[in-house]
Structure formats: C-alpha cells, structure tokens
Amino acid sequence: MDIKIGNIANYLAVFILFGMGLLYLLNNSFMPYHSDAVSLDWNELDTNIQTLILALMRSVGGGYIAVGLVIGILQKKVASSRIMWLPLLILITGLIVSLTSIYSTLIVRFNSPGKPPTLLAILGIVLLIIGYIFNRKALNDR
C-alpha cells in the first residue's frame, strides 16, 4: 500500500510539472498574471520584449517537463527496485524546481500587481514530500 501512495503522490507531481511545462512551452503569449504584473496587454509590448518573455517561458517549460520526466522515470524504478537513495533523489530534484518556482512567483507577487500560481508549486512540494515518506516506508518494509 505504501508504494501505491508514493506512486500516486509523485505521479501527481509529475502531472503538475508536465501541465505547467506544456502551458509555458506552447503558449504564444504570456500568462494573465504576467499581464497583471506589467499592467499591459501582450499586444502592447515591444516585439523584442515579447520575444524575450516567450524565450524565458519556453526555457522554464522545458525545465518543468525535464524534471517531470526524470521524476516519473525514477518513481517507476522505485516501484520495481530496492535502491534506497532514489526517493531522496526524487525529492531533491522536485524541490529544486518547486522552490525556485515559489521564489520567482513570490518576487512577482510581492513586487507587482500580478498574482502567479504559488499554491500550485506548494501543492507540488506537498506531493513530493508525501511521495518521499511513502516510498521510503515501502523500501524499508521490503
């Protein structure tokens, strides 16, 4: 049962990462909270600024997808092996992307009118911690 909970928690975190990654990777303009942060609509921005913002969004989106893929592969390995350090690697990998996301969203939240989705990153961290706890428990019980 423990490994099932670990699987569900970490695969939900992967789902969030993939969703955010695809959103940032495939959008052709910035997000509504970006518009609020700069108090301008997308078409009011200079083309060079649009290009820069899209490039940054694509980089972040690719990072989310990459981390999601790594966590998904590692979680599959946890479920089929006794490698004790894998849960910690999953947690650290997820925390790096989640904590930097929270940091960046808080910068926007506290210094502009924009309200980015900080709670989504916090939810990701909660899922990763649950996944870590139950993966470790499952590995210790084997």
Short mmCIF file of N, CA, C and O in Angstrom, two decimals:
data_model
loop_
_atom_site.label_atom_id
_atom_site.label_comp_id
_atom_site.label_asym_id
_atom_site.label_seq_id
_atom_site.Cartn_x
_atom_site.Cartn_y
_atom_site.Cartn_z
N MET A 1 0.81 -1.20 0.00
CA MET A 1 0.00 0.00 0.00
C MET A 1 0.86 1.27 0.00
O MET A 1 0.51 2.25 -0.64
N ASP A 2 1.98 1.24 0.75
CA ASP A 2 2.84 2.42 0.82
C ASP A 2 3.36 2.83 -0.54
O ASP A 2 3.38 4.02 -0.87
N ILE A 3 3.78 1.85 -1.35
CA ILE A 3 4.33 2.18 -2.67
C ILE A 3 3.24 2.77 -3.57
O ILE A 3 3.52 3.63 -4.40
N LYS A 4 1.99 2.33 -3.38
CA LYS A 4 0.89 2.90 -4.17
C LYS A 4 0.70 4.38 -3.85
O LYS A 4 0.51 5.20 -4.75
N ILE A 5 0.77 4.72 -2.57
CA ILE A 5 0.63 6.12 -2.16
C ILE A 5 1.81 6.93 -2.69
O ILE A 5 1.64 8.04 -3.19
N GLY A 6 3.02 6.36 -2.57
CA GLY A 6 4.20 7.03 -3.13
C GLY A 6 4.06 7.25 -4.62
O GLY A 6 4.39 8.33 -5.14
N ASN A 7 3.58 6.23 -5.33
CA ASN A 7 3.37 6.35 -6.77
C ASN A 7 2.36 7.45 -7.10
O ASN A 7 2.63 8.32 -7.94
N ILE A 8 1.22 7.41 -6.43
CA ILE A 8 0.17 8.40 -6.70
C ILE A 8 0.68 9.81 -6.45
O ILE A 8 0.49 10.71 -7.28
N ALA A 9 1.31 10.02 -5.30
CA ALA A 9 1.79 11.37 -4.95
C ALA A 9 2.81 11.88 -5.96
O ALA A 9 2.70 13.01 -6.46
N ASN A 10 3.80 11.07 -6.28
CA ASN A 10 4.83 11.53 -7.20
C ASN A 10 4.33 11.66 -8.63
O ASN A 10 4.72 12.57 -9.35
N TYR A 11 3.44 10.76 -9.05
CA TYR A 11 2.90 10.90 -10.41
C TYR A 11 1.96 12.10 -10.52
O TYR A 11 1.87 12.72 -11.58
N LEU A 12 1.29 12.47 -9.43
CA LEU A 12 0.51 13.72 -9.45
C LEU A 12 1.44 14.93 -9.56
O LEU A 12 1.12 15.89 -10.28
N ALA A 13 2.58 14.89 -8.87
CA ALA A 13 3.57 15.96 -9.01
C ALA A 13 4.08 16.03 -10.45
O ALA A 13 4.24 17.12 -11.01
N VAL A 14 4.30 14.87 -11.06
CA VAL A 14 4.73 14.81 -12.47
C VAL A 14 3.65 15.44 -13.36
O VAL A 14 3.96 16.21 -14.27
N PHE A 15 2.40 15.12 -13.09
CA PHE A 15 1.29 15.68 -13.86
C PHE A 15 1.29 17.21 -13.78
O PHE A 15 1.11 17.89 -14.80
N ILE A 16 1.49 17.75 -12.59
CA ILE A 16 1.55 19.21 -12.42
C ILE A 16 2.72 19.78 -13.21
O ILE A 16 2.58 20.78 -13.93
N LEU A 17 3.89 19.15 -13.09
CA LEU A 17 5.07 19.64 -13.81
C LEU A 17 4.86 19.59 -15.32
O LEU A 17 5.19 20.54 -16.03
N PHE A 18 4.32 18.47 -15.83
CA PHE A 18 4.06 18.37 -17.27
C PHE A 18 3.03 19.41 -17.71
O PHE A 18 3.20 20.04 -18.75
N GLY A 19 1.98 19.58 -16.92
CA GLY A 19 0.95 20.56 -17.27
C GLY A 19 1.50 21.96 -17.35
O GLY A 19 1.27 22.68 -18.32
N MET A 20 2.25 22.35 -16.32
CA MET A 20 2.85 23.69 -16.33
C MET A 20 3.87 23.81 -17.46
O MET A 20 3.95 24.84 -18.13
N GLY A 21 4.65 22.74 -17.65
CA GLY A 21 5.64 22.77 -18.72
C GLY A 21 5.01 22.97 -20.08
O GLY A 21 5.46 23.81 -20.88
N LEU A 22 3.97 22.22 -20.37
CA LEU A 22 3.29 22.35 -21.66
C LEU A 22 2.64 23.72 -21.81
O LEU A 22 2.67 24.32 -22.89
N LEU A 23 2.06 24.21 -20.73
CA LEU A 23 1.44 25.53 -20.76
C LEU A 23 2.45 26.61 -21.14
O LEU A 23 2.21 27.43 -22.02
N TYR A 24 3.61 26.59 -20.49
CA TYR A 24 4.64 27.58 -20.77
C TYR A 24 5.31 27.34 -22.12
O TYR A 24 5.75 28.27 -22.78
N LEU A 25 5.40 26.11 -22.53
CA LEU A 25 6.06 25.78 -23.79
C LEU A 25 5.20 26.11 -25.00
O LEU A 25 5.72 26.54 -26.03
N LEU A 26 3.91 25.94 -24.91
CA LEU A 26 3.04 26.04 -26.08
C LEU A 26 2.28 27.36 -26.21
O LEU A 26 1.74 27.64 -27.27
N ASN A 27 2.22 28.17 -25.15
CA ASN A 27 1.52 29.45 -25.25
C ASN A 27 2.26 30.42 -26.16
O ASN A 27 3.49 30.47 -26.16
N ASN A 28 1.49 31.20 -26.91
CA ASN A 28 2.09 32.19 -27.81
C ASN A 28 2.07 33.60 -27.24
O ASN A 28 2.39 34.56 -27.94
N SER A 29 1.68 33.71 -25.98
CA SER A 29 1.76 34.98 -25.28
C SER A 29 1.92 34.68 -23.79
O SER A 29 1.84 33.53 -23.39
N PHE A 30 2.13 35.73 -23.01
CA PHE A 30 2.32 35.46 -21.59
C PHE A 30 1.02 35.14 -20.89
O PHE A 30 -0.06 35.25 -21.46
N MET A 31 1.15 34.73 -19.64
CA MET A 31 0.01 34.30 -18.84
C MET A 31 -0.75 35.53 -18.32
O MET A 31 -0.18 36.62 -18.25
N PRO A 32 -2.01 35.38 -17.93
CA PRO A 32 -2.77 36.53 -17.42
C PRO A 32 -2.09 37.24 -16.24
O PRO A 32 -2.13 38.47 -16.15
N TYR A 33 -1.46 36.48 -15.35
CA TYR A 33 -0.78 37.15 -14.23
C TYR A 33 0.45 37.93 -14.69
O TYR A 33 0.85 38.90 -14.04
N HIS A 34 1.04 37.54 -15.81
CA HIS A 34 2.13 38.33 -16.38
C HIS A 34 1.60 39.69 -16.84
O HIS A 34 2.23 40.73 -16.61
N SER A 35 0.44 39.65 -17.47
CA SER A 35 -0.19 40.90 -17.92
C SER A 35 -0.49 41.81 -16.73
O SER A 35 -0.23 43.01 -16.77
N ASP A 36 -1.00 41.21 -15.66
CA ASP A 36 -1.27 41.99 -14.45
C ASP A 36 0.03 42.56 -13.87
O ASP A 36 0.07 43.70 -13.42
N ALA A 37 1.09 41.76 -13.89
CA ALA A 37 2.37 42.18 -13.30
C ALA A 37 2.94 43.40 -14.02
O ALA A 37 3.49 44.30 -13.37
N VAL A 38 2.83 43.45 -15.33
CA VAL A 38 3.40 44.59 -16.08
C VAL A 38 2.35 45.63 -16.44
O VAL A 38 2.67 46.66 -17.04
N SER A 39 1.10 45.37 -16.06
CA SER A 39 -0.02 46.29 -16.32
C SER A 39 -0.14 46.64 -17.81
O SER A 39 -0.46 47.77 -18.17
N LEU A 40 0.12 45.65 -18.65
CA LEU A 40 -0.01 45.81 -20.10
C LEU A 40 -0.57 44.52 -20.70
O LEU A 40 -0.36 43.44 -20.16
N ASP A 41 -1.25 44.67 -21.82
CA ASP A 41 -1.66 43.51 -22.59
C ASP A 41 -0.50 43.06 -23.45
O ASP A 41 0.43 43.83 -23.73
N TRP A 42 -0.56 41.81 -23.90
CA TRP A 42 0.51 41.23 -24.72
C TRP A 42 0.81 42.09 -25.94
O TRP A 42 1.97 42.37 -26.24
N ASN A 43 -0.23 42.55 -26.65
CA ASN A 43 -0.01 43.31 -27.88
C ASN A 43 0.53 44.72 -27.63
O ASN A 43 0.93 45.40 -28.58
N GLU A 44 0.55 45.16 -26.39
CA GLU A 44 1.12 46.46 -26.05
C GLU A 44 2.64 46.39 -25.83
O GLU A 44 3.30 47.42 -25.75
N LEU A 45 3.18 45.20 -25.73
CA LEU A 45 4.62 45.04 -25.50
C LEU A 45 5.39 45.16 -26.81
O LEU A 45 4.93 44.74 -27.87
N ASP A 46 6.58 45.70 -26.71
CA ASP A 46 7.50 45.74 -27.85
C ASP A 46 7.80 44.31 -28.29
O ASP A 46 7.89 43.39 -27.47
N THR A 47 7.98 44.12 -29.59
CA THR A 47 8.24 42.78 -30.14
C THR A 47 9.47 42.14 -29.52
O THR A 47 9.48 40.92 -29.27
N ASN A 48 10.51 42.92 -29.25
CA ASN A 48 11.71 42.36 -28.62
C ASN A 48 11.43 41.85 -27.21
O ASN A 48 11.96 40.81 -26.81
N ILE A 49 10.60 42.56 -26.47
CA ILE A 49 10.22 42.12 -25.12
C ILE A 49 9.38 40.86 -25.21
O ILE A 49 9.55 39.91 -24.42
N GLN A 50 8.46 40.80 -26.19
CA GLN A 50 7.66 39.59 -26.39
C GLN A 50 8.55 38.39 -26.67
O GLN A 50 8.36 37.31 -26.09
N THR A 51 9.55 38.59 -27.51
CA THR A 51 10.48 37.51 -27.85
C THR A 51 11.22 37.04 -26.61
O THR A 51 11.36 35.83 -26.38
N LEU A 52 11.70 37.97 -25.81
CA LEU A 52 12.42 37.62 -24.59
C LEU A 52 11.53 36.85 -23.61
O LEU A 52 11.94 35.82 -23.06
N ILE A 53 10.32 37.32 -23.41
CA ILE A 53 9.41 36.66 -22.48
C ILE A 53 9.08 35.25 -22.97
O ILE A 53 9.09 34.29 -22.19
N LEU A 54 8.79 35.11 -24.26
CA LEU A 54 8.48 33.77 -24.79
C LEU A 54 9.68 32.83 -24.66
O LEU A 54 9.52 31.66 -24.34
N ALA A 55 10.89 33.36 -24.89
CA ALA A 55 12.09 32.52 -24.75
C ALA A 55 12.25 32.06 -23.30
O ALA A 55 12.55 30.88 -23.05
N LEU A 56 12.03 32.94 -22.35
CA LEU A 56 12.12 32.57 -20.93
C LEU A 56 11.02 31.56 -20.56
O LEU A 56 11.29 30.60 -19.84
N MET A 57 9.82 31.77 -21.08
CA MET A 57 8.73 30.83 -20.81
C MET A 57 9.06 29.45 -21.38
O MET A 57 8.79 28.43 -20.75
N ARG A 58 9.63 29.41 -22.58
CA ARG A 58 9.99 28.13 -23.20
C ARG A 58 11.06 27.41 -22.38
O ARG A 58 11.00 26.19 -22.20
N SER A 59 12.03 28.17 -21.87
CA SER A 59 13.08 27.57 -21.04
C SER A 59 12.50 26.98 -19.77
O SER A 59 12.83 25.85 -19.39
N VAL A 60 11.65 27.73 -19.10
CA VAL A 60 11.02 27.23 -17.88
C VAL A 60 10.15 26.02 -18.19
O VAL A 60 10.18 25.01 -17.47
N GLY A 61 9.39 26.09 -19.27
CA GLY A 61 8.54 24.97 -19.66
C GLY A 61 9.34 23.71 -19.93
O GLY A 61 8.98 22.62 -19.48
N GLY A 62 10.46 23.86 -20.62
CA GLY A 62 11.32 22.72 -20.88
C GLY A 62 11.90 22.15 -19.60
O GLY A 62 12.00 20.93 -19.43
N GLY A 63 12.26 23.02 -18.66
CA GLY A 63 12.77 22.57 -17.37
C GLY A 63 11.73 21.79 -16.59
O GLY A 63 12.04 20.74 -16.01
N TYR A 64 10.49 22.29 -16.57
CA TYR A 64 9.42 21.57 -15.88
C TYR A 64 9.21 20.19 -16.49
O TYR A 64 9.06 19.20 -15.77
N ILE A 65 9.19 20.12 -17.81
CA ILE A 65 8.97 18.84 -18.48
C ILE A 65 10.14 17.89 -18.20
O ILE A 65 9.93 16.71 -17.92
N ALA A 66 11.36 18.40 -18.25
CA ALA A 66 12.53 17.56 -17.99
C ALA A 66 12.50 17.00 -16.57
O ALA A 66 12.73 15.79 -16.37
N VAL A 67 12.22 17.83 -15.60
CA VAL A 67 12.17 17.37 -14.21
C VAL A 67 11.01 16.39 -14.02
O VAL A 67 11.16 15.37 -13.33
N GLY A 68 9.87 16.67 -14.63
CA GLY A 68 8.75 15.75 -14.56
C GLY A 68 9.10 14.38 -15.14
O GLY A 68 8.76 13.34 -14.56
N LEU A 69 9.79 14.38 -16.26
CA LEU A 69 10.21 13.13 -16.89
C LEU A 69 11.17 12.36 -15.97
O LEU A 69 11.02 11.15 -15.78
N VAL A 70 12.14 13.06 -15.41
CA VAL A 70 13.10 12.41 -14.51
C VAL A 70 12.38 11.82 -13.29
O VAL A 70 12.63 10.67 -12.92
N ILE A 71 11.49 12.59 -12.68
CA ILE A 71 10.78 12.09 -11.51
C ILE A 71 9.93 10.88 -11.88
O ILE A 71 9.88 9.89 -11.15
N GLY A 72 9.26 10.93 -13.03
CA GLY A 72 8.45 9.81 -13.46
C GLY A 72 9.27 8.54 -13.66
O GLY A 72 8.88 7.45 -13.22
N ILE A 73 10.42 8.68 -14.32
CA ILE A 73 11.29 7.51 -14.55
C ILE A 73 11.83 6.98 -13.22
O ILE A 73 11.84 5.76 -12.98
N LEU A 74 12.28 7.88 -12.35
CA LEU A 74 12.81 7.45 -11.07
C LEU A 74 11.73 6.79 -10.21
O LEU A 74 12.01 5.80 -9.52
N GLN A 75 10.51 7.31 -10.25
CA GLN A 75 9.43 6.71 -9.47
C GLN A 75 9.12 5.31 -9.97
O GLN A 75 8.88 4.40 -9.18
N LYS A 76 9.17 5.12 -11.27
CA LYS A 76 8.95 3.78 -11.82
C LYS A 76 10.03 2.82 -11.31
O LYS A 76 9.75 1.67 -10.96
N LYS A 77 11.26 3.32 -11.22
CA LYS A 77 12.37 2.50 -10.72
C LYS A 77 12.20 2.20 -9.23
O LYS A 77 12.50 1.09 -8.78
N VAL A 78 11.72 3.18 -8.46
CA VAL A 78 11.48 2.96 -7.02
C VAL A 78 10.49 1.82 -6.83
O VAL A 78 10.67 0.96 -5.97
N ALA A 79 9.45 1.80 -7.66
CA ALA A 79 8.39 0.79 -7.51
C ALA A 79 8.87 -0.61 -7.86
O ALA A 79 8.25 -1.59 -7.45
N SER A 80 10.00 -0.72 -8.57
CA SER A 80 10.44 -2.04 -9.00
C SER A 80 11.81 -2.45 -8.45
O SER A 80 12.36 -3.46 -8.86
N SER A 81 12.37 -1.66 -7.55
CA SER A 81 13.71 -1.97 -7.04
C SER A 81 13.82 -1.68 -5.55
O SER A 81 12.87 -1.21 -4.94
N ARG A 82 15.00 -1.94 -5.02
CA ARG A 82 15.28 -1.64 -3.61
C ARG A 82 16.39 -0.60 -3.49
O ARG A 82 17.17 -0.63 -2.56
N ILE A 83 16.48 0.31 -4.42
CA ILE A 83 17.53 1.33 -4.39
C ILE A 83 17.08 2.43 -3.41
O ILE A 83 16.19 3.22 -3.71
N MET A 84 17.72 2.44 -2.26
CA MET A 84 17.28 3.27 -1.14
C MET A 84 17.44 4.77 -1.37
O MET A 84 16.74 5.56 -0.74
N TRP A 85 18.36 5.18 -2.23
CA TRP A 85 18.60 6.61 -2.40
C TRP A 85 17.69 7.24 -3.46
O TRP A 85 17.66 8.46 -3.60
N LEU A 86 16.92 6.46 -4.17
CA LEU A 86 16.05 7.03 -5.20
C LEU A 86 14.97 7.97 -4.65
O LEU A 86 14.75 9.04 -5.24
N PRO A 87 14.30 7.64 -3.55
CA PRO A 87 13.31 8.58 -3.03
C PRO A 87 13.91 9.95 -2.70
O PRO A 87 13.29 10.99 -2.96
N LEU A 88 15.11 9.96 -2.14
CA LEU A 88 15.76 11.23 -1.83
C LEU A 88 16.11 11.99 -3.10
O LEU A 88 15.93 13.22 -3.16
N LEU A 89 16.57 11.30 -4.13
CA LEU A 89 16.88 11.96 -5.40
C LEU A 89 15.63 12.56 -6.03
O LEU A 89 15.66 13.69 -6.54
N ILE A 90 14.52 11.85 -5.96
CA ILE A 90 13.25 12.38 -6.47
C ILE A 90 12.88 13.65 -5.70
O ILE A 90 12.53 14.68 -6.30
N LEU A 91 12.96 13.58 -4.38
CA LEU A 91 12.60 14.72 -3.54
C LEU A 91 13.49 15.93 -3.84
O LEU A 91 12.99 17.04 -4.05
N ILE A 92 14.78 15.72 -3.89
CA ILE A 92 15.71 16.84 -4.15
C ILE A 92 15.46 17.45 -5.52
O ILE A 92 15.39 18.68 -5.66
N THR A 93 15.29 16.61 -6.53
CA THR A 93 15.05 17.11 -7.89
C THR A 93 13.77 17.94 -7.94
O THR A 93 13.75 19.04 -8.49
N GLY A 94 12.72 17.42 -7.34
CA GLY A 94 11.46 18.14 -7.32
C GLY A 94 11.51 19.41 -6.49
O GLY A 94 10.94 20.43 -6.87
N LEU A 95 12.22 19.35 -5.36
CA LEU A 95 12.33 20.54 -4.51
C LEU A 95 13.09 21.67 -5.19
O LEU A 95 12.74 22.84 -5.03
N ILE A 96 14.11 21.32 -5.95
CA ILE A 96 14.88 22.37 -6.65
C ILE A 96 13.97 23.16 -7.57
O ILE A 96 13.93 24.39 -7.53
N VAL A 97 13.22 22.47 -8.41
CA VAL A 97 12.35 23.19 -9.36
C VAL A 97 11.18 23.85 -8.64
O VAL A 97 10.78 24.96 -8.98
N SER A 98 10.63 23.20 -7.62
CA SER A 98 9.47 23.77 -6.91
C SER A 98 9.85 24.98 -6.07
O SER A 98 9.14 25.99 -6.07
N LEU A 99 10.95 24.89 -5.35
CA LEU A 99 11.35 26.03 -4.51
C LEU A 99 11.78 27.23 -5.34
O LEU A 99 11.48 28.37 -4.98
N THR A 100 12.46 26.99 -6.46
CA THR A 100 12.82 28.12 -7.33
C THR A 100 11.57 28.72 -7.96
O THR A 100 11.49 29.93 -8.17
N SER A 101 10.56 27.89 -8.24
CA SER A 101 9.29 28.40 -8.77
C SER A 101 8.59 29.26 -7.73
O SER A 101 8.06 30.33 -8.04
N ILE A 102 8.57 28.78 -6.49
CA ILE A 102 7.96 29.56 -5.42
C ILE A 102 8.69 30.89 -5.24
O ILE A 102 8.07 31.95 -5.13
N TYR A 103 10.01 30.84 -5.26
CA TYR A 103 10.81 32.06 -5.12
C TYR A 103 10.46 33.06 -6.21
O TYR A 103 10.20 34.24 -5.94
N SER A 104 10.42 32.59 -7.46
CA SER A 104 10.14 33.51 -8.56
C SER A 104 8.71 34.04 -8.51
O SER A 104 8.47 35.22 -8.80
N THR A 105 7.75 33.19 -8.14
CA THR A 105 6.37 33.67 -8.06
C THR A 105 6.19 34.66 -6.91
O THR A 105 5.41 35.60 -7.02
N LEU A 106 6.93 34.45 -5.82
CA LEU A 106 6.84 35.40 -4.71
C LEU A 106 7.44 36.76 -5.07
O LEU A 106 6.94 37.80 -4.63
N ILE A 107 8.48 36.75 -5.87
CA ILE A 107 9.05 38.03 -6.34
C ILE A 107 7.98 38.81 -7.10
O ILE A 107 7.79 40.01 -6.88
N VAL A 108 7.29 38.12 -8.01
CA VAL A 108 6.22 38.78 -8.78
C VAL A 108 5.08 39.19 -7.85
O VAL A 108 4.59 40.31 -7.91
N ARG A 109 4.66 38.30 -6.97
CA ARG A 109 3.52 38.54 -6.09
C ARG A 109 3.76 39.75 -5.17
O ARG A 109 2.86 40.56 -4.95
N PHE A 110 4.99 39.89 -4.64
CA PHE A 110 5.27 40.97 -3.68
C PHE A 110 5.70 42.28 -4.33
O PHE A 110 5.73 43.31 -3.67
N ASN A 111 6.06 42.24 -5.62
CA ASN A 111 6.61 43.44 -6.25
C ASN A 111 5.83 43.91 -7.47
O ASN A 111 6.31 44.77 -8.21
N SER A 112 4.63 43.36 -7.67
CA SER A 112 3.81 43.77 -8.80
C SER A 112 2.35 43.45 -8.50
O SER A 112 2.06 42.75 -7.52
N PRO A 113 1.46 43.91 -9.35
CA PRO A 113 0.04 43.56 -9.17
C PRO A 113 -0.28 42.11 -9.59
O PRO A 113 -1.38 41.62 -9.35
N GLY A 114 0.68 41.41 -10.18
CA GLY A 114 0.45 40.04 -10.65
C GLY A 114 0.29 39.05 -9.51
O GLY A 114 0.92 39.18 -8.47
N LYS A 115 -0.55 38.06 -9.72
CA LYS A 115 -0.80 37.01 -8.72
C LYS A 115 -0.53 35.64 -9.35
O LYS A 115 -1.45 34.94 -9.78
N PRO A 116 0.74 35.24 -9.41
CA PRO A 116 1.08 33.95 -10.03
C PRO A 116 0.62 32.77 -9.18
O PRO A 116 0.31 32.93 -8.00
N PRO A 117 0.60 31.58 -9.78
CA PRO A 117 0.08 30.38 -9.09
C PRO A 117 1.07 29.77 -8.10
O PRO A 117 1.56 28.67 -8.28
N THR A 118 1.35 30.47 -7.02
CA THR A 118 2.28 30.00 -5.99
C THR A 118 1.76 28.72 -5.32
O THR A 118 2.55 27.82 -5.02
N LEU A 119 0.47 28.64 -5.12
CA LEU A 119 -0.09 27.47 -4.42
C LEU A 119 0.12 26.17 -5.21
O LEU A 119 0.23 25.11 -4.60
N LEU A 120 0.21 26.27 -6.52
CA LEU A 120 0.43 25.07 -7.32
C LEU A 120 1.81 24.49 -7.02
O LEU A 120 1.96 23.27 -6.89
N ALA A 121 2.82 25.33 -6.89
CA ALA A 121 4.16 24.86 -6.54
C ALA A 121 4.19 24.31 -5.12
O ALA A 121 4.87 23.31 -4.85
N ILE A 122 3.45 24.94 -4.22
CA ILE A 122 3.37 24.43 -2.84
C ILE A 122 2.71 23.06 -2.83
O ILE A 122 3.17 22.14 -2.14
N LEU A 123 1.65 22.88 -3.61
CA LEU A 123 1.00 21.58 -3.73
C LEU A 123 1.99 20.54 -4.26
O LEU A 123 2.04 19.41 -3.77
N GLY A 124 2.80 20.93 -5.24
CA GLY A 124 3.82 20.03 -5.76
C GLY A 124 4.79 19.58 -4.68
O GLY A 124 5.14 18.39 -4.60
N ILE A 125 5.20 20.50 -3.82
CA ILE A 125 6.12 20.16 -2.73
C ILE A 125 5.44 19.19 -1.76
O ILE A 125 6.06 18.21 -1.32
N VAL A 126 4.20 19.45 -1.41
CA VAL A 126 3.47 18.57 -0.50
C VAL A 126 3.40 17.16 -1.10
O VAL A 126 3.65 16.17 -0.41
N LEU A 127 3.08 17.07 -2.38
CA LEU A 127 3.01 15.76 -3.04
C LEU A 127 4.37 15.06 -3.03
O LEU A 127 4.46 13.86 -2.79
N LEU A 128 5.44 15.81 -3.29
CA LEU A 128 6.78 15.22 -3.28
C LEU A 128 7.17 14.72 -1.90
O LEU A 128 7.79 13.66 -1.77
N ILE A 129 6.81 15.45 -0.87
CA ILE A 129 7.12 15.02 0.50
C ILE A 129 6.32 13.76 0.84
O ILE A 129 6.87 12.81 1.42
N ILE A 130 5.04 13.73 0.47
CA ILE A 130 4.23 12.53 0.70
C ILE A 130 4.84 11.35 -0.06
O ILE A 130 4.99 10.25 0.49
N GLY A 131 5.21 11.58 -1.31
CA GLY A 131 5.84 10.53 -2.11
C GLY A 131 7.12 10.02 -1.46
O GLY A 131 7.36 8.81 -1.39
N TYR A 132 7.94 10.94 -0.97
CA TYR A 132 9.18 10.56 -0.31
C TYR A 132 8.92 9.68 0.91
O TYR A 132 9.53 8.62 1.07
N ILE A 133 8.02 10.14 1.77
CA ILE A 133 7.73 9.40 3.00
C ILE A 133 7.25 7.99 2.69
O ILE A 133 7.74 7.01 3.27
N PHE A 134 6.31 7.86 1.77
CA PHE A 134 5.74 6.54 1.49
C PHE A 134 6.68 5.66 0.66
O PHE A 134 6.69 4.45 0.83
N ASN A 135 7.50 6.27 -0.19
CA ASN A 135 8.50 5.48 -0.92
C ASN A 135 9.53 4.91 0.05
O ASN A 135 9.90 3.74 -0.04
N ARG A 136 9.99 5.74 0.98
CA ARG A 136 10.98 5.26 1.98
C ARG A 136 10.36 4.15 2.84
O ARG A 136 11.02 3.15 3.10
N LYS A 137 9.14 4.36 3.25
CA LYS A 137 8.47 3.35 4.06
C LYS A 137 8.34 2.03 3.29
O LYS A 137 8.61 0.97 3.83
N ALA A 138 7.97 2.12 2.04
CA ALA A 138 7.81 0.91 1.22
C ALA A 138 9.16 0.21 1.04
O ALA A 138 9.24 -1.02 1.13
N LEU A 139 10.22 0.97 0.80
CA LEU A 139 11.55 0.36 0.62
C LEU A 139 12.04 -0.26 1.92
O LEU A 139 12.68 -1.32 1.91
N ASN A 140 11.77 0.37 3.04
CA ASN A 140 12.19 -0.17 4.33
C ASN A 140 11.41 -1.44 4.69
O ASN A 140 11.95 -2.32 5.38
N ASP A 141 10.17 -1.53 4.23
CA ASP A 141 9.33 -2.71 4.54
C ASP A 141 9.66 -3.93 3.65
O ASP A 141 9.27 -5.03 3.98
N ARG A 142 10.32 -3.70 2.55
CA ARG A 142 10.62 -4.82 1.63
C ARG A 142 11.65 -5.76 2.18
O ARG A 142 12.59 -5.47 2.78
#
